[in-house]
C-alpha cells in the first residue's frame, strides 16, 4: 500500500500527467506534491482546488443529506482548453477530508484511464 509520495509518483506515470497533489480540502493545504503546478505554485493550486472541493462537498451534503459516511463526492473533473483536472476524494478512517488532484495535458492525457487509476490509488493510499 503506497504512502503519499509513492501514490503521487504513481499518478505521475499516467499518460499526459503534468502534476499531482494530495490536498486537505478543509484547510487548503497540500500534503504532498509532484510534477508541475498549473499556476506555478503548488500551495496556490491546493488552496484553489480545495475551494472547488468544499463547494462540491457542501452541495452534495445539502442535496443528499443522508449522513452516509465516507467522501461526500467521488470525483470532480474540470476541463480547460489545455488540460483536465481530476479531483478524486479519498476515504479515510478519520474525516475523509483529502483528495488527490491530477493535472493532465489535454492532448496526451487519457481522462478515462486517469479516473480508474486515481480510484485505485485512493483506495490503496495509506495515510499515517
Backbone as a printed PyTorch tensor [residue, N CA C, xyz], in Angstrom:
tensor([[[  0.8470,  -1.1780,   0.0000],
         [  0.0000,   0.0000,   0.0000],
         [  0.8930,   1.2420,   0.0000]],

        [[  0.6860,   2.1240,  -0.9520],
         [  1.5780,   3.2680,  -1.0750],
         [  1.2560,   4.3940,  -0.0900]],

        [[  2.3150,   5.0920,   0.3200],
         [  2.1630,   6.3100,   1.0910],
         [  1.9550,   7.4770,   0.1310]],

        [[  1.9860,   8.6820,   0.6500],
         [  1.6970,   9.8720,  -0.1590],
         [  2.6640,  10.0190,  -1.3250]],

        [[  3.9630,   9.9870,  -1.0520],
         [  4.9420,  10.2020,  -2.1270],
         [  4.8480,   9.1340,  -3.2070]],

        [[  4.7160,   7.8690,  -2.7980],
         [  4.6070,   6.7830,  -3.7590],
         [  3.3360,   6.9110,  -4.5850]],

        [[  2.2620,   7.3040,  -3.9390],
         [  0.9840,   7.4900,  -4.6190],
         [  1.0960,   8.5750,  -5.6920]],

        [[  1.6990,   9.6900,  -5.3390],
         [  1.8350,  10.7960,  -6.2930],
         [  2.7750,  10.4380,  -7.4350]],

        [[  3.8470,   9.7170,  -7.1360],
         [  4.7680,   9.2880,  -8.1910],
         [  4.0710,   8.3260,  -9.1510]],

        [[  3.2290,   7.4530,  -8.6100],
         [  2.4740,   6.5320,  -9.4610],
         [  1.4790,   7.3020, -10.3270]],

        [[  0.8450,   8.3130,  -9.7630],
         [ -0.0820,   9.1460, -10.5460],
         [  0.6460,   9.8430, -11.6900]],

        [[  1.8860,  10.2240, -11.4550],
         [  2.6630,  10.9190, -12.4850],
         [  3.0580,  10.0120, -13.6460]],

        [[  2.8830,   8.6990, -13.5110],
         [  3.1940,   7.7840, -14.6100],
         [  2.0450,   7.6860, -15.6160]],

        [[  0.9050,   8.2820, -15.2910],
         [ -0.2300,   8.2510, -16.2120],
         [  0.0820,   9.0700, -17.4650]],

        [[ -0.4120,   8.6480, -18.6280],
         [ -0.1790,   9.4100, -19.8470],
         [ -0.6790,  10.8500, -19.7080]],

        [[  0.1750,  11.7880, -20.0460],
         [ -0.1910,  13.1990, -20.0240],
         [ -0.1530,  13.8630, -18.6630]],

        [[  0.2570,  13.1470, -17.6160],
         [  0.2890,  13.7470, -16.2690],
         [  1.2940,  14.8850, -16.2240]],

        [[  0.8490,  16.0280, -15.7460],
         [  1.7310,  17.1970, -15.6100],
         [  2.0160,  17.5020, -14.1550]],

        [[  1.0570,  17.2130, -13.2680],
         [  1.2450,  17.4720, -11.8510],
         [  0.2340,  16.7080, -11.0300]],

        [[  0.6040,  16.4310,  -9.7820],
         [ -0.2940,  15.7090,  -8.8930],
         [ -0.0850,  16.2170,  -7.4710]],

        [[ -1.1360,  16.1550,  -6.6790],
         [ -1.0140,  16.5620,  -5.2860],
         [ -2.0800,  15.8620,  -4.4500]],

        [[ -1.8070,  15.7960,  -3.1610],
         [ -2.7850,  15.3370,  -2.1840],
         [ -3.1040,  16.5490,  -1.3410]],

        [[ -4.3770,  16.8950,  -1.2630],
         [ -4.7970,  18.1470,  -0.6340],
         [ -5.8210,  17.8890,   0.4620]],

        [[ -5.6690,  18.5900,   1.5710],
         [ -6.6820,  18.5960,   2.6260],
         [ -7.6780,  19.6820,   2.2460]],

        [[ -8.9170,  19.2760,   1.9290],
         [ -9.8630,  20.2720,   1.4260],
         [-10.4650,  21.1470,   2.5170]],

        [[-10.2950,  20.8030,   3.7730],
         [-10.8040,  21.6900,   4.8170],
         [ -9.8460,  22.8420,   5.0860]],

        [[ -8.5410,  22.5840,   4.9750],
         [ -7.5530,  23.6410,   5.2350],
         [ -6.9890,  24.2620,   3.9660]],

        [[ -7.0740,  23.5340,   2.8430],
         [ -6.5000,  24.0290,   1.6020],
         [ -5.0050,  23.8010,   1.4940]],

        [[ -4.4450,  22.9580,   2.3510],
         [ -3.0070,  22.7010,   2.3360],
         [ -2.6680,  21.4650,   1.5150]],

        [[ -1.5700,  21.5580,   0.7800],
         [ -1.0620,  20.4080,   0.0400],
         [ -0.2770,  19.5270,   1.0020]],

        [[ -0.6500,  18.2640,   1.0930],
         [  0.0430,  17.3090,   1.9560],
         [  1.2040,  16.6620,   1.2210]],

        [[  1.2080,  16.7640,  -0.0910],
         [  2.2810,  16.2440,  -0.9280],
         [  2.0600,  16.7020,  -2.3500]],

        [[  3.1560,  16.8670,  -3.0950],
         [  3.0540,  17.3230,  -4.4830],
         [  4.0910,  16.6140,  -5.3430]],

        [[  3.8140,  16.5550,  -6.6440],
         [  4.7520,  16.0020,  -7.6180],
         [  4.5150,  16.7050,  -8.9460]],

        [[  5.5590,  16.8750,  -9.7090],
         [  5.4370,  17.4860, -11.0280],
         [  5.2130,  18.9830, -10.9590]],

        [[  4.5360,  19.4930, -11.9670],
         [  4.2860,  20.9260, -12.1080],
         [  2.9810,  21.3360, -11.4440]],

        [[  2.8110,  22.6520, -11.3120],
         [  1.5500,  23.2240, -10.8510],
         [  0.9740,  24.0660, -11.9830]],

        [[ -0.3280,  24.0280, -12.1970],
         [ -0.9190,  24.8140, -13.2820],
         [ -0.7100,  26.3250, -13.1420]],

        [[ -0.5160,  26.7860, -11.9170],
         [ -0.3140,  28.2250, -11.7060],
         [  1.1040,  28.5380, -11.2580]],

        [[  1.9800,  27.5420, -11.2930],
         [  3.3740,  27.7510, -10.9330],
         [  3.6900,  27.5780,  -9.4570]],

        [[  2.6830,  27.3810,  -8.6310],
         [  2.8770,  27.2510,  -7.1860],
         [  1.8900,  26.2200,  -6.6530]],

        [[  2.4110,  25.1320,  -6.0950],
         [  1.5420,  24.0550,  -5.6110],
         [  0.6210,  24.4960,  -4.4780]],

        [[  1.0860,  25.3810,  -3.6090],
         [  0.2460,  25.8210,  -2.4820],
         [ -0.9620,  26.6270,  -2.9740]],

        [[ -0.7560,  27.4670,  -3.9620],
         [ -1.8670,  28.2360,  -4.5250],
         [ -2.8590,  27.3010,  -5.2070]],

        [[ -2.3420,  26.3510,  -5.9660],
         [ -3.2070,  25.3820,  -6.6220],
         [ -4.0090,  24.5990,  -5.6030]],

        [[ -3.3560,  24.1750,  -4.5120],
         [ -4.0450,  23.4180,  -3.4670],
         [ -5.1870,  24.2310,  -2.8670]],

        [[ -4.9260,  25.4950,  -2.5750],
         [ -5.9580,  26.3490,  -1.9820],
         [ -7.1350,  26.5330,  -2.9390]],

        [[ -6.8350,  26.7170,  -4.2280],
         [ -7.8960,  26.9350,  -5.2050],
         [ -8.7250,  25.6700,  -5.4390]],

        [[ -8.0630,  24.5240,  -5.5430],
         [ -8.8120,  23.2940,  -5.7570],
         [ -9.5860,  22.8960,  -4.5000]],

        [[ -9.0680,  23.2520,  -3.3250],
         [ -9.7860,  22.9620,  -2.0750],
         [-11.1130,  23.7220,  -2.0400]],

        [[-11.1250,  24.9460,  -2.5490],
         [-12.3750,  25.7140,  -2.6230],
         [-13.4020,  24.9910,  -3.4850]],

        [[-12.9490,  24.4770,  -4.6120],
         [-13.8300,  23.7290,  -5.5060],
         [-14.3440,  22.4710,  -4.8090]],

        [[-13.4470,  21.7460,  -4.1380],
         [-13.8340,  20.5140,  -3.4310],
         [-14.8370,  20.8100,  -2.3230]],

        [[-14.5850,  21.8730,  -1.5610],
         [-15.5160,  22.2510,  -0.4840],
         [-16.8940,  22.5750,  -1.0370]],

        [[-16.9210,  23.3190,  -2.1290],
         [-18.2060,  23.6780,  -2.7410],
         [-18.9730,  22.4380,  -3.1700]],

        [[-18.2820,  21.5020,  -3.7980],
         [-18.9360,  20.2730,  -4.2380],
         [-19.4110,  19.4540,  -3.0470]],

        [[-18.5930,  19.3600,  -2.0150],
         [-18.9560,  18.5790,  -0.8260],
         [-20.1640,  19.1930,  -0.1210]],

        [[-20.1620,  20.5070,  -0.0070],
         [-21.2930,  21.1740,   0.6420],
         [-22.5610,  21.0170,  -0.1760]],

        [[-22.4570,  21.1240,  -1.4860],
         [-23.6140,  20.9580,  -2.3520],
         [-24.1550,  19.5400,  -2.2380]],

        [[-23.2460,  18.5500,  -2.2510],
         [-23.6670,  17.1560,  -2.1650],
         [-24.3470,  16.8730,  -0.8310]],

        [[-23.7910,  17.3790,   0.2510],
         [-24.4040,  17.1150,   1.5560],
         [-25.7440,  17.8340,   1.6720]],

        [[-25.8610,  18.9800,   0.9960],
         [-27.1300,  19.7140,   1.0030],
         [-28.2000,  18.9490,   0.2380]],

        [[-27.8210,  18.3970,  -0.9360],
         [-28.8080,  17.7140,  -1.7580],
         [-29.0550,  16.2850,  -1.3060]],

        [[-28.0340,  15.6320,  -0.7520],
         [-28.1600,  14.2320,  -0.3470],
         [-28.6500,  14.1310,   1.0840]],

        [[-27.8820,  14.7040,   1.9980],
         [-28.2890,  14.8160,   3.3860],
         [-28.6210,  13.5340,   4.1080]],

        [[-28.0390,  12.3870,   3.7080],
         [-28.4050,  11.1420,   4.3670],
         [-27.4140,  10.6950,   5.4330]],

        [[-26.3600,  11.4640,   5.6540],
         [-25.3910,  11.1170,   6.6930],
         [-24.5390,   9.9180,   6.3480]],

        [[-24.5070,   9.5180,   5.0800],
         [-23.6960,   8.3960,   4.6450],
         [-22.2200,   8.6880,   4.9110]],

        [[-21.4950,   7.7760,   5.5800],
         [-20.0870,   8.0140,   5.8530],
         [-19.2570,   7.9490,   4.5800]],

        [[-18.0420,   8.4550,   4.6550],
         [-17.1360,   8.4220,   3.5160],
         [-17.1020,   9.7540,   2.8090]],

        [[-16.3230,   9.8050,   1.7270],
         [-16.1960,  11.0590,   0.9950],
         [-17.5410,  11.5400,   0.4710]],

        [[-17.7670,  12.8350,   0.5010],
         [-19.0480,  13.3790,   0.0490],
         [-19.2460,  13.2710,  -1.4600]],

        [[-18.1490,  13.2390,  -2.2060],
         [-18.1850,  13.2090,  -3.6630],
         [-17.1430,  12.1860,  -4.0960]],

        [[-17.3730,  11.4810,  -5.1790],
         [-16.3620,  10.5470,  -5.6700],
         [-15.2270,  11.2900,  -6.3530]],

        [[-15.5620,  12.0310,  -7.4130],
         [-14.5380,  12.8280,  -8.0710],
         [-15.1640,  14.0040,  -8.8020]],

        [[-14.3020,  14.9550,  -9.1190],
         [-14.6900,  16.1320,  -9.9010],
         [-13.7600,  16.2090, -11.0940]],

        [[-14.2910,  16.6100, -12.2270],
         [-13.4710,  16.7850, -13.4170],
         [-13.7190,  18.1890, -13.9470]],

        [[-12.6270,  18.9050, -14.1350],
         [-12.7060,  20.2410, -14.7130],
         [-11.8840,  20.2090, -15.9960]],

        [[-12.4970,  20.6320, -17.0890],
         [-11.7720,  20.6810, -18.3510],
         [-11.4580,  22.1240, -18.6930]],

        [[-10.2400,  22.3310, -19.1600],
         [ -9.8170,  23.6490, -19.6350],
         [ -9.3380,  23.4760, -21.0690]],

        [[ -9.0110,  24.5650, -21.7210],
         [ -8.5430,  24.4680, -23.1050],
         [ -7.2810,  23.6270, -23.2200]],

        [[ -6.4430,  23.6450, -22.1890],
         [ -5.1750,  22.9350, -22.2720],
         [ -5.0820,  21.6580, -21.4640]],

        [[ -6.0830,  21.3850, -20.6320],
         [ -5.9150,  20.1970, -19.7970],
         [ -7.1580,  19.7770, -19.0480]],

        [[ -6.9670,  18.7400, -18.2590],
         [ -8.0080,  18.2100, -17.3900],
         [ -7.5030,  18.2550, -15.9550]],

        [[ -8.3890,  18.5460, -15.0390],
         [ -8.0880,  18.4840, -13.6130],
         [ -9.0510,  17.4740, -13.0170]],

        [[ -8.4950,  16.4160, -12.4510],
         [ -9.3110,  15.3750, -11.8360],
         [ -9.0580,  15.4180, -10.3330]],

        [[-10.1150,  15.6080,  -9.5620],
         [-10.0310,  15.6020,  -8.1050],
         [-10.7410,  14.3470,  -7.6230]],

        [[-10.0000,  13.4520,  -7.0120],
         [-10.5620,  12.1970,  -6.5060],
         [-10.5540,  12.2290,  -4.9890]],

        [[-11.7220,  12.1890,  -4.3760],
         [-11.8370,  12.2170,  -2.9250],
         [-11.3650,  10.8810,  -2.3500]],

        [[-10.6640,  10.9520,  -1.2260],
         [-10.0810,   9.7690,  -0.5950],
         [-10.8310,   9.4680,   0.6910]],

        [[-11.2910,   8.2330,   0.8090],
         [-11.9550,   7.8150,   2.0420],
         [-10.8860,   7.4360,   3.0610]],

        [[-10.9910,   8.0150,   4.2490],
         [-10.0200,   7.7350,   5.3090],
         [-10.7520,   7.2510,   6.5550]],

        [[ -9.9840,   6.7380,   7.4900],
         [-10.5800,   6.2440,   8.7350],
         [-10.9310,   7.3850,   9.6760]],

        [[-10.4210,   8.5860,   9.4040],
         [-10.7520,   9.7220,  10.2660],
         [-11.8440,  10.5680,   9.6490]],

        [[-11.5530,  11.6160,   8.9040],
         [-12.6350,  12.5020,   8.4700],
         [-12.8330,  12.6150,   6.9560]],

        [[-12.1000,  11.8550,   6.1610],
         [-12.2550,  11.8660,   4.6960],
         [-12.2220,  13.2710,   4.1210]],

        [[-11.2550,  14.0500,   4.5340],
         [-11.1820,  15.4360,   4.0660],
         [-10.0040,  15.6730,   3.1320]],

        [[ -9.5690,  14.6410,   2.4200],
         [ -8.4690,  14.8130,   1.4780],
         [ -8.8890,  14.3340,   0.0970]],

        [[ -8.1940,  14.8670,  -0.8990],
         [ -8.4340,  14.4240,  -2.2710],
         [ -7.1250,  14.4280,  -3.0420]],

        [[ -7.0820,  13.5780,  -4.0550],
         [ -5.9690,  13.5630,  -4.9980],
         [ -6.3310,  14.4980,  -6.1420]],

        [[ -5.3870,  15.3280,  -6.5270],
         [ -5.5900,  16.2270,  -7.6670],
         [ -4.5720,  15.8470,  -8.7310]],

        [[ -5.0570,  15.5150,  -9.9160],
         [ -4.1890,  15.1950, -11.0360],
         [ -4.4540,  16.1810, -12.1480]],

        [[ -3.3740,  16.7780, -12.6490],
         [ -3.4630,  17.7140, -13.7700],
         [ -2.9300,  16.9900, -14.9980]],

        [[ -3.7780,  16.8630, -16.0170],
         [ -3.4160,  16.1600, -17.2460],
         [ -3.3670,  17.1080, -18.4300]],

        [[ -2.4150,  16.8740, -19.3210],
         [ -2.3640,  17.5720, -20.5870],
         [ -3.5330,  17.0990, -21.4370]],

        [[ -4.2240,  18.0240, -22.0680],
         [ -5.4280,  17.6650, -22.8260],
         [ -5.1070,  16.8330, -24.0640]],

        [[ -3.9830,  17.1070, -24.7190],
         [ -3.6500,  16.3920, -25.9500],
         [ -3.1330,  14.9790, -25.7050]],

        [[ -2.4090,  14.7590, -24.6070],
         [ -1.7900,  13.4470, -24.3820],
         [ -2.3980,  12.6750, -23.2210]],

        [[ -3.2750,  13.3040, -22.4490],
         [ -3.8740,  12.6440, -21.2990],
         [ -5.0310,  11.7450, -21.6890]],

        [[ -5.2920,  10.7730, -20.8520],
         [ -6.4040,   9.8510, -21.0520],
         [ -7.2980,   9.9760, -19.8220]],

        [[ -8.3730,  10.7030, -19.9570],
         [ -9.2490,  11.0130, -18.8320],
         [ -9.8820,   9.7630, -18.2190]],

        [[-10.3290,   8.8480, -19.0370],
         [-10.9560,   7.6300, -18.5140],
         [ -9.9530,   6.8050, -17.7140]],

        [[ -8.7660,   6.6170, -18.2600],
         [ -7.7310,   5.8700, -17.5600],
         [ -7.3510,   6.5710, -16.2550]],

        [[ -7.2560,   7.8920, -16.2900],
         [ -6.8970,   8.6610, -15.0840],
         [ -7.9310,   8.4480, -13.9790]],

        [[ -9.2020,   8.4660, -14.3140],
         [-10.2470,   8.2480, -13.3000],
         [-10.1310,   6.8690, -12.6730]],

        [[ -9.9210,   5.8550, -13.4990],
         [ -9.8130,   4.4830, -12.9910],
         [ -8.5840,   4.3370, -12.0970]],

        [[ -7.4550,   4.8560, -12.5440],
         [ -6.2120,   4.7130, -11.7770],
         [ -6.2520,   5.5390, -10.5000]],

        [[ -6.8450,   6.7360, -10.5350],
         [ -6.9520,   7.5310,  -9.3140],
         [ -7.8640,   6.8610,  -8.2960]],

        [[ -8.9210,   6.2190,  -8.7630],
         [ -9.7900,   5.4870,  -7.8500],
         [ -8.9940,   4.3910,  -7.1520]],

        [[ -8.2030,   3.6610,  -7.9160],
         [ -7.3760,   2.6010,  -7.3460],
         [ -6.3590,   3.1740,  -6.3550]],

        [[ -5.6960,   4.2490,  -6.7400],
         [ -4.7180,   4.8730,  -5.8370],
         [ -5.3740,   5.3650,  -4.5540]],

        [[ -6.5400,   5.9700,  -4.6800],
         [ -7.2400,   6.4790,  -3.4920],
         [ -7.6150,   5.3500,  -2.5440]],

        [[ -7.9840,   4.2030,  -3.0870],
         [ -8.3590,   3.0590,  -2.2590],
         [ -7.1480,   2.4360,  -1.5670]],

        [[ -5.9780,   2.5010,  -2.2120],
         [ -4.7760,   1.8730,  -1.6520],
         [ -3.9340,   2.8160,  -0.8060]],

        [[ -4.1760,   4.1180,  -0.9130],
         [ -3.3580,   5.1070,  -0.2110],
         [ -3.3840,   4.8950,   1.3040]],

        [[ -2.2080,   4.9360,   1.8900],
         [ -2.0890,   4.8020,   3.3280],
         [ -1.6720,   6.1510,   3.8990]],

        [[ -2.5240,   6.6930,   4.7530],
         [ -2.1930,   7.9650,   5.4130],
         [ -1.8490,   7.6480,   6.8570]],

        [[ -0.6610,   8.0880,   7.2790],
         [ -0.1890,   7.7690,   8.6370],
         [ -0.6740,   8.6480,   9.6540]]])
